[in-house]
Amino acid sequence: MRATSEISGTAQRVFRDHSDQDVLQVRFALDTQSARLAAKAADAKVIEKLRTLLIQRSEAWEARDYPAWAQADWKFRLEVARASGVPLMSEIYESFGDVFHGTKMVQRLSDGFDGCLHEGHESLVDAIQAGDPEAAARTVIKNLDYCMSWMP
């Protein structure tokens, strides 16, 4: 657990020292690789859990409950990292939690931003379920490109 705490401490320093764009660039690396690996390793139970989290995320967005939306979105992303089958991947991802879904990621509060974009979410789960690593990575990239386009 000490290693996770040290990684988390480093993540918090990175968060303070780098821009939202920098954070998203790191997510391009971690999210796409997690998605690729999850498409090879995820089972039906994981797929069901991911779909349940997406329902929670959508309901929170529709209710304009942004903290609940961010939490469901975070749990979804973390579950994809866990589904990669690489414990270190999910440990690293989890250590960046406050950075990846923290208040600094302001695009979600912009008027017109779609917090329930199909790309990188439902389409990601479809690709994982189909066992298609490259489709999984492509959908994550489309989602993160969309988020990047909303950065101030």
mmCIF file of N, CA and C in Angstrom, residues 48-134:
data_model
loop_
_atom_site.group_PDB
_atom_site.id
_atom_site.type_symbol
_atom_site.label_atom_id
_atom_site.label_comp_id
_atom_site.label_asym_id
_atom_site.label_seq_id
_atom_site.Cartn_x
_atom_site.Cartn_y
_atom_site.Cartn_z
ATOM 1 N N GLU A 48 -21.133 -6.544 -17.645
ATOM 2 C CA GLU A 48 -22.365 -6.167 -16.943
ATOM 3 C C GLU A 48 -22.107 -5.016 -15.970
ATOM 4 N N LYS A 49 -21.013 -5.095 -15.236
ATOM 5 C CA LYS A 49 -20.668 -4.030 -14.292
ATOM 6 C C LYS A 49 -20.427 -2.711 -15.024
ATOM 7 N N LEU A 50 -19.717 -2.758 -16.146
ATOM 8 C CA LEU A 50 -19.456 -1.544 -16.920
ATOM 9 C C LEU A 50 -20.757 -0.923 -17.422
ATOM 10 N N ARG A 51 -21.660 -1.748 -17.908
ATOM 11 C CA ARG A 51 -22.945 -1.229 -18.403
ATOM 12 C C ARG A 51 -23.775 -0.622 -17.270
ATOM 13 N N THR A 52 -23.731 -1.227 -16.100
ATOM 14 C CA THR A 52 -24.439 -0.679 -14.932
ATOM 15 C C THR A 52 -23.875 0.688 -14.561
ATOM 16 N N LEU A 53 -22.565 0.822 -14.565
ATOM 17 C CA LEU A 53 -21.938 2.106 -14.260
ATOM 18 C C LEU A 53 -22.318 3.172 -15.285
ATOM 19 N N LEU A 54 -22.450 2.782 -16.542
ATOM 20 C CA LEU A 54 -22.847 3.743 -17.568
ATOM 21 C C LEU A 54 -24.286 4.215 -17.382
ATOM 22 N N ILE A 55 -25.149 3.332 -16.907
ATOM 23 C CA ILE A 55 -26.528 3.738 -16.598
ATOM 24 C C ILE A 55 -26.520 4.759 -15.466
ATOM 25 N N GLN A 56 -25.747 4.480 -14.415
ATOM 26 C CA GLN A 56 -25.641 5.419 -13.287
ATOM 27 C C GLN A 56 -25.094 6.761 -13.755
ATOM 28 N N ARG A 57 -24.115 6.711 -14.602
ATOM 29 C CA ARG A 57 -23.483 7.928 -15.128
ATOM 30 C C ARG A 57 -24.497 8.749 -15.916
ATOM 31 N N SER A 58 -25.234 8.101 -16.782
ATOM 32 C CA SER A 58 -26.235 8.774 -17.604
ATOM 33 C C SER A 58 -27.343 9.385 -16.748
ATOM 34 N N GLU A 59 -27.820 8.647 -15.765
ATOM 35 C CA GLU A 59 -28.873 9.154 -14.880
ATOM 36 C C GLU A 59 -28.395 10.377 -14.107
ATOM 37 N N ALA A 60 -27.159 10.342 -13.642
ATOM 38 C CA ALA A 60 -26.609 11.481 -12.902
ATOM 39 C C ALA A 60 -26.466 12.699 -13.811
ATOM 40 N N TRP A 61 -26.003 12.489 -15.053
ATOM 41 C CA TRP A 61 -25.857 13.603 -15.982
ATOM 42 C C TRP A 61 -27.216 14.233 -16.276
ATOM 43 N N GLU A 62 -28.214 13.402 -16.541
ATOM 44 C CA GLU A 62 -29.553 13.907 -16.836
ATOM 45 C C GLU A 62 -30.141 14.677 -15.656
ATOM 46 N N ALA A 63 -29.797 14.260 -14.439
ATOM 47 C CA ALA A 63 -30.266 14.941 -13.235
ATOM 48 C C ALA A 63 -29.407 16.159 -12.894
ATOM 49 N N ARG A 64 -28.372 16.408 -13.686
ATOM 50 C CA ARG A 64 -27.415 17.495 -13.449
ATOM 51 C C ARG A 64 -26.708 17.366 -12.097
ATOM 52 N N ASP A 65 -26.548 16.120 -11.673
ATOM 53 C CA ASP A 65 -25.824 15.809 -10.450
ATOM 54 C C ASP A 65 -24.378 15.530 -10.855
ATOM 55 N N TYR A 66 -23.612 16.608 -11.049
ATOM 56 C CA TYR A 66 -22.264 16.475 -11.582
ATOM 57 C C TYR A 66 -21.306 15.694 -10.675
ATOM 58 N N PRO A 67 -21.394 15.852 -9.360
ATOM 59 C CA PRO A 67 -20.522 15.007 -8.522
ATOM 60 C C PRO A 67 -20.826 13.511 -8.692
ATOM 61 N N ALA A 68 -22.108 13.134 -8.762
ATOM 62 C CA ALA A 68 -22.465 11.724 -8.964
ATOM 63 C C ALA A 68 -22.045 11.258 -10.353
ATOM 64 N N TRP A 69 -22.182 12.146 -11.346
ATOM 65 C CA TRP A 69 -21.760 11.819 -12.707
ATOM 66 C C TRP A 69 -20.248 11.564 -12.734
ATOM 67 N N ALA A 70 -19.486 12.457 -12.128
ATOM 68 C CA ALA A 70 -18.027 12.317 -12.112
ATOM 69 C C ALA A 70 -17.617 11.034 -11.395
ATOM 70 N N GLN A 71 -18.309 10.712 -10.314
ATOM 71 C CA GLN A 71 -17.995 9.492 -9.566
ATOM 72 C C GLN A 71 -18.284 8.247 -10.396
ATOM 73 N N ALA A 72 -19.446 8.210 -11.067
ATOM 74 C CA ALA A 72 -19.780 7.054 -11.907
ATOM 75 C C ALA A 72 -18.819 6.940 -13.091
ATOM 76 N N ASP A 73 -18.463 8.083 -13.679
ATOM 77 C CA ASP A 73 -17.513 8.081 -14.787
ATOM 78 C C ASP A 73 -16.160 7.562 -14.319
ATOM 79 N N TRP A 74 -15.727 8.003 -13.148
ATOM 80 C CA TRP A 74 -14.456 7.546 -12.578
ATOM 81 C C TRP A 74 -14.496 6.047 -12.311
ATOM 82 N N LYS A 75 -15.571 5.571 -11.702
ATOM 83 C CA LYS A 75 -15.677 4.137 -11.418
ATOM 84 C C LYS A 75 -15.636 3.320 -12.710
ATOM 85 N N PHE A 76 -16.268 3.842 -13.762
ATOM 86 C CA PHE A 76 -16.236 3.181 -15.059
ATOM 87 C C PHE A 76 -14.799 3.076 -15.567
ATOM 88 N N ARG A 77 -14.077 4.184 -15.557
ATOM 89 C CA ARG A 77 -12.695 4.201 -16.050
ATOM 90 C C ARG A 77 -11.804 3.260 -15.233
ATOM 91 N N LEU A 78 -11.989 3.290 -13.925
ATOM 92 C CA LEU A 78 -11.195 2.425 -13.063
ATOM 93 C C LEU A 78 -11.528 0.953 -13.328
ATOM 94 N N GLU A 79 -12.786 0.656 -13.560
ATOM 95 C CA GLU A 79 -13.178 -0.731 -13.853
ATOM 96 C C GLU A 79 -12.567 -1.207 -15.171
ATOM 97 N N VAL A 80 -12.471 -0.326 -16.166
ATOM 98 C CA VAL A 80 -11.805 -0.693 -17.420
ATOM 99 C C VAL A 80 -10.333 -1.003 -17.132
ATOM 100 N N ALA A 81 -9.686 -0.170 -16.319
ATOM 101 C CA ALA A 81 -8.276 -0.424 -15.968
ATOM 102 C C ALA A 81 -8.137 -1.752 -15.228
ATOM 103 N N ARG A 82 -9.051 -2.032 -14.318
ATOM 104 C CA ARG A 82 -9.014 -3.326 -13.609
ATOM 105 C C ARG A 82 -9.228 -4.487 -14.570
ATOM 106 N N ALA A 83 -10.128 -4.282 -15.549
ATOM 107 C CA ALA A 83 -10.436 -5.334 -16.517
ATOM 108 C C ALA A 83 -9.253 -5.634 -17.435
ATOM 109 N N SER A 84 -8.247 -4.764 -17.426
ATOM 110 C CA SER A 84 -7.066 -4.992 -18.256
ATOM 111 C C SER A 84 -6.350 -6.276 -17.861
ATOM 112 N N GLY A 85 -6.545 -6.702 -16.632
ATOM 113 C CA GLY A 85 -5.858 -7.892 -16.150
ATOM 114 C C GLY A 85 -4.438 -7.623 -15.698
ATOM 115 N N VAL A 86 -4.053 -6.350 -15.669
ATOM 116 C CA VAL A 86 -2.709 -5.960 -15.242
ATOM 117 C C VAL A 86 -2.858 -5.172 -13.940
ATOM 118 N N PRO A 87 -2.596 -5.810 -12.807
ATOM 119 C CA PRO A 87 -2.802 -5.122 -11.523
ATOM 120 C C PRO A 87 -2.078 -3.782 -11.417
ATOM 121 N N LEU A 88 -0.883 -3.676 -11.964
ATOM 122 C CA LEU A 88 -0.151 -2.412 -11.888
ATOM 123 C C LEU A 88 -0.874 -1.313 -12.667
ATOM 124 N N MET A 89 -1.506 -1.666 -13.782
ATOM 125 C CA MET A 89 -2.259 -0.678 -14.567
ATOM 126 C C MET A 89 -3.367 -0.068 -13.709
ATOM 127 N N SER A 90 -4.143 -0.916 -13.062
ATOM 128 C CA SER A 90 -5.243 -0.382 -12.253
ATOM 129 C C SER A 90 -4.726 0.355 -11.022
ATOM 130 N N GLU A 91 -3.608 -0.094 -10.463
ATOM 131 C CA GLU A 91 -3.024 0.596 -9.308
ATOM 132 C C GLU A 91 -2.550 2.000 -9.697
ATOM 133 N N ILE A 92 -1.886 2.103 -10.827
ATOM 134 C CA ILE A 92 -1.441 3.424 -11.301
ATOM 135 C C ILE A 92 -2.647 4.295 -11.602
ATOM 136 N N TYR A 93 -3.620 3.731 -12.300
ATOM 137 C CA TYR A 93 -4.808 4.495 -12.655
ATOM 138 C C TYR A 93 -5.517 4.997 -11.399
ATOM 139 N N GLU A 94 -5.663 4.108 -10.435
ATOM 140 C CA GLU A 94 -6.340 4.494 -9.195
ATOM 141 C C GLU A 94 -5.588 5.599 -8.467
ATOM 142 N N SER A 95 -4.274 5.578 -8.520
ATOM 143 C CA SER A 95 -3.486 6.594 -7.827
ATOM 144 C C SER A 95 -3.680 7.978 -8.431
ATOM 145 N N PHE A 96 -4.102 8.040 -9.679
ATOM 146 C CA PHE A 96 -4.339 9.314 -10.350
ATOM 147 C C PHE A 96 -5.799 9.761 -10.247
ATOM 148 N N GLY A 97 -6.592 9.085 -9.442
ATOM 149 C CA GLY A 97 -8.024 9.347 -9.379
ATOM 150 C C GLY A 97 -8.417 10.795 -9.213
ATOM 151 N N ASP A 98 -7.871 11.456 -8.223
ATOM 152 C CA ASP A 98 -8.241 12.847 -7.979
ATOM 153 C C ASP A 98 -7.812 13.752 -9.132
ATOM 154 N N VAL A 99 -6.783 13.357 -9.834
ATOM 155 C CA VAL A 99 -6.310 14.138 -10.969
ATOM 156 C C VAL A 99 -7.231 13.916 -12.169
ATOM 157 N N PHE A 100 -7.554 12.658 -12.440
ATOM 158 C CA PHE A 100 -8.314 12.328 -13.639
ATOM 159 C C PHE A 100 -9.770 12.757 -13.576
ATOM 160 N N HIS A 101 -10.337 12.805 -12.397
ATOM 161 C CA HIS A 101 -11.743 13.215 -12.342
ATOM 162 C C HIS A 101 -11.965 14.381 -11.392
ATOM 163 N N GLY A 102 -10.903 15.070 -11.078
ATOM 164 C CA GLY A 102 -10.990 16.168 -10.131
ATOM 165 C C GLY A 102 -11.637 17.425 -10.706
ATOM 166 N N THR A 103 -11.774 18.405 -9.880
ATOM 167 C CA THR A 103 -12.457 19.638 -10.251
ATOM 168 C C THR A 103 -11.720 20.417 -11.329
ATOM 169 N N LYS A 104 -10.464 20.111 -11.539
ATOM 170 C CA LYS A 104 -9.686 20.839 -12.534
ATOM 171 C C LYS A 104 -10.165 20.559 -13.966
ATOM 172 N N MET A 105 -10.820 19.437 -14.176
ATOM 173 C CA MET A 105 -11.278 19.069 -15.517
ATOM 174 C C MET A 105 -12.588 19.805 -15.794
ATOM 175 N N VAL A 106 -12.463 21.051 -16.173
ATOM 176 C CA VAL A 106 -13.583 21.990 -16.225
ATOM 177 C C VAL A 106 -14.467 21.875 -17.455
ATOM 178 N N GLN A 107 -14.042 21.148 -18.481
ATOM 179 C CA GLN A 107 -14.835 21.122 -19.703
ATOM 180 C C GLN A 107 -16.235 20.565 -19.453
ATOM 181 N N ARG A 108 -16.396 19.719 -18.457
ATOM 182 C CA ARG A 108 -17.714 19.119 -18.207
ATOM 183 C C ARG A 108 -18.745 20.156 -17.762
ATOM 184 N N LEU A 109 -18.319 21.313 -17.334
ATOM 185 C CA LEU A 109 -19.252 22.344 -16.902
ATOM 186 C C LEU A 109 -19.538 23.362 -17.997
ATOM 187 N N SER A 110 -18.943 23.189 -19.162
ATOM 188 C CA SER A 110 -19.164 24.113 -20.273
ATOM 189 C C SER A 110 -20.527 23.852 -20.897
ATOM 190 N N ASP A 111 -21.231 24.919 -21.202
ATOM 191 C CA ASP A 111 -22.524 24.803 -21.851
ATOM 192 C C ASP A 111 -22.355 24.111 -23.201
ATOM 193 N N GLY A 112 -23.087 23.031 -23.412
ATOM 194 C CA GLY A 112 -23.021 22.285 -24.660
ATOM 195 C C GLY A 112 -22.137 21.051 -24.600
ATOM 196 N N PHE A 113 -21.327 20.911 -23.555
ATOM 197 C CA PHE A 113 -20.479 19.729 -23.416
ATOM 198 C C PHE A 113 -21.364 18.514 -23.175
ATOM 199 N N ASP A 114 -21.113 17.430 -23.914
ATOM 200 C CA ASP A 114 -21.875 16.193 -23.768
ATOM 201 C C ASP A 114 -21.153 15.279 -22.794
ATOM 202 N N GLY A 115 -21.655 15.216 -21.579
ATOM 203 C CA GLY A 115 -21.046 14.387 -20.543
ATOM 204 C C GLY A 115 -21.377 12.917 -20.665
ATOM 205 N N CYS A 116 -22.174 12.559 -21.644
ATOM 206 C CA CYS A 116 -22.521 11.152 -21.875
ATOM 207 C C CYS A 116 -22.269 10.759 -23.317
ATOM 208 N N LEU A 117 -21.161 11.208 -23.832
ATOM 209 C CA LEU A 117 -20.776 10.878 -25.196
ATOM 210 C C LEU A 117 -20.692 9.361 -25.353
ATOM 211 N N HIS A 118 -21.279 8.853 -26.430
ATOM 212 C CA HIS A 118 -21.292 7.414 -26.696
ATOM 213 C C HIS A 118 -19.877 6.873 -26.904
ATOM 214 N N GLU A 119 -19.056 7.650 -27.620
ATOM 215 C CA GLU A 119 -17.670 7.236 -27.861
ATOM 216 C C GLU A 119 -16.907 7.193 -26.540
ATOM 217 N N GLY A 120 -16.131 6.158 -26.381
ATOM 218 C CA GLY A 120 -15.323 6.029 -25.181
ATOM 219 C C GLY A 120 -16.082 5.487 -23.988
ATOM 220 N N HIS A 121 -17.347 5.179 -24.198
ATOM 221 C CA HIS A 121 -18.173 4.681 -23.102
ATOM 222 C C HIS A 121 -18.976 3.479 -23.590
ATOM 223 N N GLU A 122 -20.198 3.703 -24.073
ATOM 224 C CA GLU A 122 -20.987 2.577 -24.586
ATOM 225 C C GLU A 122 -20.276 1.876 -25.732
ATOM 226 N N SER A 123 -19.714 2.654 -26.640
ATOM 227 C CA SER A 123 -18.992 2.043 -27.763
ATOM 228 C C SER A 123 -17.738 1.310 -27.284
ATOM 229 N N LEU A 124 -17.141 1.794 -26.217
ATOM 230 C CA LEU A 124 -15.993 1.107 -25.632
ATOM 231 C C LEU A 124 -16.418 -0.250 -25.073
ATOM 232 N N VAL A 125 -17.519 -0.268 -24.340
ATOM 233 C CA VAL A 125 -17.990 -1.536 -23.779
ATOM 234 C C VAL A 125 -18.348 -2.513 -24.909
ATOM 235 N N ASP A 126 -18.952 -1.994 -25.972
ATOM 236 C CA ASP A 126 -19.267 -2.853 -27.119
ATOM 237 C C ASP A 126 -17.994 -3.478 -27.691
ATOM 238 N N ALA A 127 -16.943 -2.683 -27.829
ATOM 239 C CA ALA A 127 -15.671 -3.189 -28.367
ATOM 240 C C ALA A 127 -15.025 -4.184 -27.409
ATOM 241 N N ILE A 128 -15.096 -3.904 -26.114
ATOM 242 C CA ILE A 128 -14.549 -4.841 -25.127
ATOM 243 C C ILE A 128 -15.310 -6.161 -25.203
ATOM 244 N N GLN A 129 -16.633 -6.073 -25.256
ATOM 245 C CA GLN A 129 -17.453 -7.282 -25.328
ATOM 246 C C GLN A 129 -17.148 -8.071 -26.607
ATOM 247 N N ALA A 130 -16.897 -7.373 -27.702
ATOM 248 C CA ALA A 130 -16.577 -8.035 -28.969
ATOM 249 C C ALA A 130 -15.151 -8.585 -28.990
ATOM 250 N N GLY A 131 -14.352 -8.232 -27.981
ATOM 251 C CA GLY A 131 -12.968 -8.688 -27.941
ATOM 252 C C GLY A 131 -12.099 -8.028 -28.994
ATOM 253 N N ASP A 132 -12.397 -6.769 -29.305
ATOM 254 C CA ASP A 132 -11.687 -6.032 -30.358
ATOM 255 C C ASP A 132 -10.819 -4.930 -29.744
ATOM 256 N N PRO A 133 -9.548 -5.229 -29.475
ATOM 257 C CA PRO A 133 -8.673 -4.250 -28.821
ATOM 258 C C PRO A 133 -8.484 -2.951 -29.589
ATOM 259 N N GLU A 134 -8.361 -3.028 -30.902
ATOM 260 C CA GLU A 134 -8.124 -1.802 -31.676
ATOM 261 C C GLU A 134 -9.367 -0.926 -31.727
#
